[in-house]
XYZ file of C-alpha atoms in Angstrom:
452
model
C 114.140 120.828 38.902
C 112.490 119.647 35.709
C 114.623 118.938 32.691
C 115.325 122.169 30.836
C 113.614 124.257 33.493
C 116.742 126.039 34.654
C 117.809 127.096 31.145
C 114.411 127.952 29.736
C 112.648 129.618 32.629
C 111.341 133.050 31.502
C 113.800 135.845 32.107
C 112.954 137.649 35.357
C 113.156 141.081 33.737
C 110.909 139.952 30.870
C 108.380 138.533 33.335
C 108.416 141.767 35.360
C 108.024 143.805 32.195
C 104.931 141.798 31.243
C 103.439 142.239 34.715
C 104.108 145.982 34.485
C 102.301 146.220 31.148
C 99.309 144.301 32.483
C 99.227 146.535 35.567
C 99.231 149.655 33.362
C 96.403 148.222 31.270
C 94.390 147.492 34.418
C 95.009 151.008 35.713
C 93.926 152.601 32.436
C 90.830 150.386 32.274
C 89.858 151.503 35.764
C 90.471 155.207 35.166
C 88.901 155.371 31.694
C 85.735 153.285 31.719
C 85.003 153.915 28.035
C 88.519 153.278 26.800
C 88.888 150.620 24.092
C 92.219 148.821 23.902
C 94.050 148.305 20.615
C 97.421 146.744 19.658
C 97.056 144.000 22.263
C 98.693 141.336 20.121
C 102.139 142.813 20.736
C 101.789 141.659 24.367
C 101.883 138.064 23.163
C 105.452 137.097 22.371
C 107.841 134.208 22.965
C 108.671 135.333 26.511
C 105.065 135.767 27.589
C 104.191 132.382 26.077
C 107.121 130.780 27.901
C 105.924 132.258 31.175
C 102.434 130.885 30.511
C 103.891 127.485 29.684
C 105.519 127.200 33.109
C 102.182 128.010 34.739
C 100.605 124.912 33.186
C 99.996 121.947 35.474
C 102.106 118.849 34.872
C 100.782 115.332 34.593
C 97.516 116.233 32.883
C 95.910 114.208 30.076
C 97.006 115.235 26.543
C 94.748 116.653 23.837
C 94.052 115.136 20.424
C 97.716 115.537 19.380
C 98.759 113.252 22.307
C 101.419 115.820 23.244
C 102.104 116.127 26.988
C 103.537 119.155 28.775
C 106.773 117.247 29.404
C 107.148 116.327 25.704
C 106.432 119.909 24.583
C 109.133 121.126 26.990
C 111.884 119.035 25.367
C 112.042 121.502 22.474
C 110.375 124.401 24.204
C 112.375 127.209 22.568
C 111.806 125.845 19.058
C 108.129 125.112 19.702
C 107.461 128.611 21.010
C 109.339 130.298 18.158
C 107.364 128.273 15.616
C 104.073 129.000 17.409
C 104.827 132.734 17.500
C 105.587 132.768 13.777
C 102.228 131.146 13.028
C 100.431 133.640 15.274
C 102.061 136.586 13.486
C 100.949 135.179 10.126
C 97.437 134.576 11.545
C 97.868 130.914 10.578
C 97.606 129.545 14.120
C 94.345 127.639 14.575
C 93.392 125.951 17.853
C 92.929 122.183 17.609
C 89.585 120.573 18.462
C 89.148 119.692 22.106
C 89.256 115.998 22.998
C 86.009 115.062 24.731
C 86.065 112.626 27.624
C 83.376 111.568 30.081
C 83.557 111.117 33.835
C 80.864 109.483 35.985
C 78.442 111.642 37.957
C 76.152 110.795 40.840
C 73.096 108.811 39.793
C 74.866 106.920 37.018
C 75.044 109.940 34.697
C 78.168 111.172 32.932
C 79.717 114.620 32.705
C 81.401 115.673 29.460
C 84.840 117.267 29.849
C 87.151 118.750 27.263
C 90.912 118.266 27.091
C 92.672 120.960 24.973
C 96.118 120.500 23.440
C 99.103 121.843 25.409
C 99.821 124.555 22.833
C 96.223 125.748 22.956
C 96.288 125.860 26.753
C 99.270 128.194 26.886
C 97.833 130.466 24.174
C 94.534 130.633 26.038
C 96.384 131.521 29.217
C 98.202 134.370 27.472
C 94.900 135.773 26.200
C 93.088 135.270 29.500
C 95.724 137.277 31.422
C 95.145 140.237 29.104
C 91.359 139.904 29.334
C 91.542 139.833 33.133
C 93.641 143.009 33.193
C 91.104 144.821 31.003
C 87.779 143.637 32.424
C 88.573 143.244 36.136
C 87.958 146.956 36.647
C 84.460 146.617 35.170
C 83.299 143.590 37.164
C 80.895 144.344 39.996
C 81.344 143.533 43.663
C 78.621 140.872 43.541
C 80.791 138.626 41.309
C 83.263 136.279 43.044
C 84.174 133.454 40.661
C 87.714 133.089 39.259
C 88.826 136.586 40.214
C 92.098 137.472 41.914
C 91.734 138.065 45.625
C 88.244 136.528 45.697
C 87.132 133.115 46.849
C 83.972 131.017 47.225
C 84.264 131.464 51.006
C 84.015 135.232 50.600
C 80.866 134.687 48.543
C 79.471 132.451 51.309
C 80.330 135.112 53.881
C 78.409 137.703 51.863
C 75.390 135.388 51.727
C 75.575 134.959 55.502
C 75.918 138.703 56.127
C 72.968 139.610 53.891
C 70.678 136.948 55.361
C 71.579 137.922 58.929
C 71.485 141.710 58.688
C 69.202 142.608 55.770
C 65.422 142.135 55.505
C 65.629 138.971 53.372
C 62.526 136.770 53.332
C 62.907 134.919 50.028
C 65.791 133.339 48.095
C 65.577 132.958 44.320
C 67.685 129.849 43.741
C 68.396 129.930 39.993
C 70.281 127.542 37.712
C 71.319 128.216 34.110
C 70.952 125.090 32.011
C 74.230 124.071 30.345
C 75.722 127.569 30.491
C 79.168 126.837 29.019
C 77.620 124.899 26.114
C 75.110 127.615 25.206
C 77.031 130.894 25.268
C 76.083 132.835 22.119
C 79.365 133.540 20.330
C 78.058 136.564 18.432
C 76.983 138.206 21.682
C 80.361 137.305 23.176
C 82.064 139.124 20.323
C 79.932 142.211 20.938
C 80.730 142.174 24.653
C 84.461 141.913 23.975
C 84.217 144.848 21.573
C 82.921 147.024 24.414
C 86.518 147.221 25.618
C 88.708 145.868 22.810
C 89.189 147.272 19.301
C 92.097 144.997 18.307
C 90.484 142.904 15.543
C 93.249 140.282 15.455
C 92.936 139.734 19.201
C 89.167 139.185 18.993
C 89.566 137.069 15.867
C 91.811 134.645 17.736
C 89.322 134.394 20.606
C 86.573 133.547 18.118
C 88.812 130.833 16.680
C 89.139 129.378 20.164
C 85.363 129.417 20.543
C 84.866 127.681 17.209
C 87.709 125.151 17.490
C 85.315 122.198 17.733
C 85.218 118.978 19.732
C 86.602 115.568 18.761
C 84.652 112.546 19.959
C 85.413 108.992 18.819
C 87.591 110.331 16.006
C 84.901 112.679 14.634
C 85.274 116.475 14.816
C 82.046 118.202 15.831
C 81.863 121.937 14.984
C 81.036 124.284 17.865
C 78.857 127.182 16.851
C 77.881 127.862 20.459
C 79.547 127.773 23.853
C 83.060 128.273 25.180
C 86.031 125.858 24.910
C 85.411 122.821 27.114
C 88.120 122.563 29.744
C 89.700 125.716 28.347
C 91.884 127.987 30.488
C 90.103 130.960 28.943
C 86.560 129.758 29.687
C 86.244 131.230 33.237
C 87.142 134.798 32.210
C 84.906 134.578 29.131
C 82.071 133.344 31.363
C 82.579 136.286 33.716
C 82.569 138.756 30.810
C 79.420 137.248 29.315
C 77.470 137.185 32.582
C 78.752 140.629 33.559
C 76.825 142.116 30.643
C 73.934 139.655 30.581
C 73.238 139.396 34.311
C 75.246 141.600 36.665
C 74.731 145.007 35.041
C 71.097 144.185 34.297
C 70.386 143.273 37.921
C 72.368 146.129 39.435
C 71.115 148.985 37.245
C 67.640 147.873 36.175
C 66.115 145.195 38.381
C 66.934 146.780 41.731
C 65.310 150.051 40.636
C 62.068 148.354 39.557
C 61.309 146.368 42.703
C 59.722 147.609 45.930
C 61.923 145.977 48.584
C 65.554 145.096 49.184
C 67.421 142.676 46.881
C 70.973 141.500 46.354
C 72.643 138.967 44.061
C 75.760 136.857 44.678
C 77.338 135.142 41.672
C 80.214 132.683 41.444
C 80.838 132.125 37.714
C 77.520 130.683 36.420
C 76.239 129.768 39.899
C 74.144 132.546 41.483
C 71.358 133.290 43.953
C 69.190 136.390 44.440
C 68.182 137.407 47.961
C 64.861 139.286 48.043
C 62.734 141.000 50.678
C 59.287 140.656 49.049
C 58.002 137.383 47.589
C 56.033 139.292 44.941
C 59.303 140.905 43.808
C 60.936 137.470 43.585
C 58.150 136.114 41.365
C 58.335 139.137 39.061
C 62.092 138.885 39.019
C 61.916 135.248 37.957
C 59.838 136.201 34.905
C 62.222 139.010 33.998
C 65.190 136.685 34.460
C 63.755 134.094 32.075
C 63.219 136.739 29.405
C 66.646 138.273 29.925
C 68.509 134.972 29.609
C 66.470 133.878 26.570
C 67.527 137.049 24.768
C 71.160 135.919 25.034
C 70.689 132.249 24.153
C 70.399 130.943 27.717
C 67.595 129.382 29.722
C 66.818 128.486 33.306
C 66.560 124.891 34.444
C 62.933 124.400 35.483
C 63.878 121.502 37.743
C 66.579 123.359 39.668
C 65.198 126.918 39.753
C 62.847 127.755 42.619
C 61.717 130.412 45.068
C 62.471 129.527 48.700
C 60.989 131.082 51.849
C 64.062 131.782 53.962
C 65.248 134.191 56.627
C 64.442 135.594 60.039
C 60.723 136.138 59.362
C 60.226 132.619 57.959
C 62.027 131.216 61.021
C 59.826 133.182 63.439
C 56.653 132.189 61.576
C 57.666 128.543 61.895
C 58.133 128.987 65.661
C 54.535 130.243 65.799
C 53.217 127.162 63.992
C 53.714 128.279 60.395
C 55.312 126.293 57.577
C 58.931 125.245 57.900
C 61.443 127.493 56.072
C 63.033 126.017 52.970
C 66.677 125.278 52.250
C 68.859 126.098 49.251
C 72.200 124.900 47.902
C 75.000 127.261 46.935
C 78.678 126.497 46.283
C 78.441 122.965 47.651
C 76.639 123.867 50.895
C 73.016 123.452 51.967
C 71.836 126.599 53.771
C 69.096 126.334 56.390
C 67.453 128.466 59.085
C 68.989 127.533 62.428
C 69.050 128.631 66.058
C 72.023 129.988 67.981
C 72.942 128.898 71.513
C 71.076 131.951 72.793
C 67.949 130.915 70.915
C 68.311 133.554 68.191
C 68.013 133.143 64.416
C 71.140 132.211 62.516
C 72.006 130.925 59.056
C 73.264 127.370 59.228
C 75.124 125.495 56.527
C 76.296 121.949 55.995
C 78.022 120.090 53.190
C 75.535 119.374 50.433
C 74.453 115.741 50.769
C 75.393 114.897 47.187
C 78.896 116.357 47.623
C 79.435 114.448 50.869
C 78.420 111.167 49.242
C 80.739 111.838 46.300
C 83.700 112.445 48.623
C 82.996 109.237 50.517
C 82.576 107.222 47.332
C 85.781 108.649 45.907
C 87.753 107.314 48.874
C 86.065 103.892 48.753
C 86.706 103.479 45.037
C 90.315 104.623 45.268
C 91.108 102.271 48.146
C 89.347 99.385 46.410
C 91.456 99.765 43.262
C 94.797 100.570 44.906
C 94.878 98.579 48.152
C 96.923 95.742 46.622
C 99.209 97.705 44.317
C 100.486 100.506 46.565
C 102.443 100.271 49.820
C 100.639 101.165 52.993
C 102.606 104.411 53.339
C 101.356 105.600 49.949
C 97.753 104.702 50.803
C 98.075 106.635 54.035
C 99.615 109.659 52.306
C 96.820 109.807 49.720
C 94.059 109.618 52.353
C 95.702 112.454 54.296
C 95.831 114.586 51.140
C 92.184 113.843 50.319
C 90.975 114.670 53.832
C 92.976 117.903 53.964
C 91.619 118.968 50.578
C 88.070 118.375 51.801
C 88.639 120.225 55.087
C 90.269 123.174 53.308
C 87.103 123.790 51.295
C 84.246 122.490 53.445
C 85.778 123.502 56.789
C 83.479 126.496 57.338
C 81.534 127.757 60.341
C 78.698 125.427 61.480
C 79.902 122.477 59.381
C 81.848 120.524 62.022
C 79.351 117.657 62.162
C 79.594 116.938 58.431
C 83.395 117.061 58.550
C 83.344 114.557 61.386
C 80.938 112.361 59.428
C 83.353 112.229 56.497
C 86.299 111.512 58.797
C 84.452 108.597 60.429
C 83.404 107.077 57.087
C 86.899 107.414 55.643
C 88.397 105.773 58.711
C 85.933 102.858 58.418
C 86.760 102.385 54.716
C 90.484 102.585 55.447
C 90.176 99.855 58.085
C 88.047 97.672 55.798
C 90.369 97.802 52.782
C 93.586 97.453 54.777
C 92.157 94.219 56.121
C 91.459 93.007 52.592
C 95.039 93.398 51.415
C 95.574 89.738 52.241
C 93.481 86.726 53.157
C 94.551 87.072 56.784
C 93.010 89.831 58.812
C 95.918 92.188 59.413
C 94.090 94.375 61.960
C 91.550 94.227 64.727
C 89.739 97.493 65.336
C 91.834 98.077 68.468
C 95.135 97.441 66.667
C 93.969 99.727 63.850
C 93.337 102.535 66.352
C 96.863 101.994 67.735
C 98.178 102.250 64.170
C 96.342 105.574 63.731
C 97.860 106.884 66.946
C 101.302 106.273 65.460
C 100.263 107.443 61.985
C 97.382 109.867 62.561
C 94.926 111.057 59.958
C 94.189 114.810 59.960
C 91.253 115.606 62.221
C 88.353 117.828 61.111
C 89.087 121.514 61.426
C 87.268 124.771 60.641
C 89.501 126.758 58.287
C 87.054 129.520 57.307
C 85.257 131.582 59.934
C 82.510 133.103 57.799
C 81.520 135.512 60.568
C 85.036 136.961 60.514
C 85.155 136.990 56.691
C 81.794 138.769 56.578
C 83.288 141.826 58.227
């Protein structure tokens, strides 16, 4: 038990009361589609903030105030009381997000934001309320960061549509820098579709405009959502619900000649289309639609791909080879079943597989001499299991085995470099693994079962 956790855990009755209120809000939002919610700020109190605090992950990097979760907890009651007083006076202002960079494939860097602990728990309190209100409005085609939904369910829907619907073309679209380019004025208008509490919306706008600190300089943020913010996923879903989902479902599908469906996971989406002419028209409409709301497609990553049963049959008759597309970390391709029939195949995206392998190599290289062998072994097991839990889907056994083999080779190499003497031959290493086995590749997600 963490220090102070036993005394300061949120009261069970208070926690249940909050859950009951959120459930009632969700029920009302579902039953009354035009209802606008007011007086939401009363849902944010010391108890709800305390509950949000204990949902925060420990051991994360601090924000610009250098305050960790553990340090904030030492005077949790006093900190929450003081925070609540500032929120009542409307004097609470989120701190700028600390910007850090992590390496990407190809030598590039990805910018990440690290919010302060206090801002994280406030964002969590607001996001829980937003989820209760807007979940009823979200369409079935949206899967990202929603309760009871997962990327594997989205993959199963892709498989089901490609196998059983007349899909001949995939519109593989990519929004350039989505989280950095969300129009905050449009976000405000979307929130006002369901919320009339001005203080509640005012605080969300403060979060959006909190700014970024880089090398000691605060950079104002007039666009985008908080980098690394707990609230960013739900805001992204709200924004794209109005910009993309409703537009596709109610307007685009009625204007085209053939079948079409869209699957979206946060800002990552594909459109499955029957007619290529429809896909080309749709691409033009999509560009115009996104531009209206401050977004644009990436020309390099957006493309129309011939894909499906017809493209596979045409290739068998000497036609061009069907294309492939990437979605949620997997490369999808037209394959053949054991009975010689068309099937949708998928494998770990090459870039993701290389990143996983490189991650293991780098970690072993930097920790082989400082950690005991048991700790090295434990970490490799955790890494492999994490990879299998996500990428262990139907048809991906070969790529899982490839990762396992490469990790085992790296493990052998770096164990032998712990000292000047070779501590293992390959045969003795295999005996070691028999006594201390690494987890073997396993399929955890049967997409054919999930599809139905």
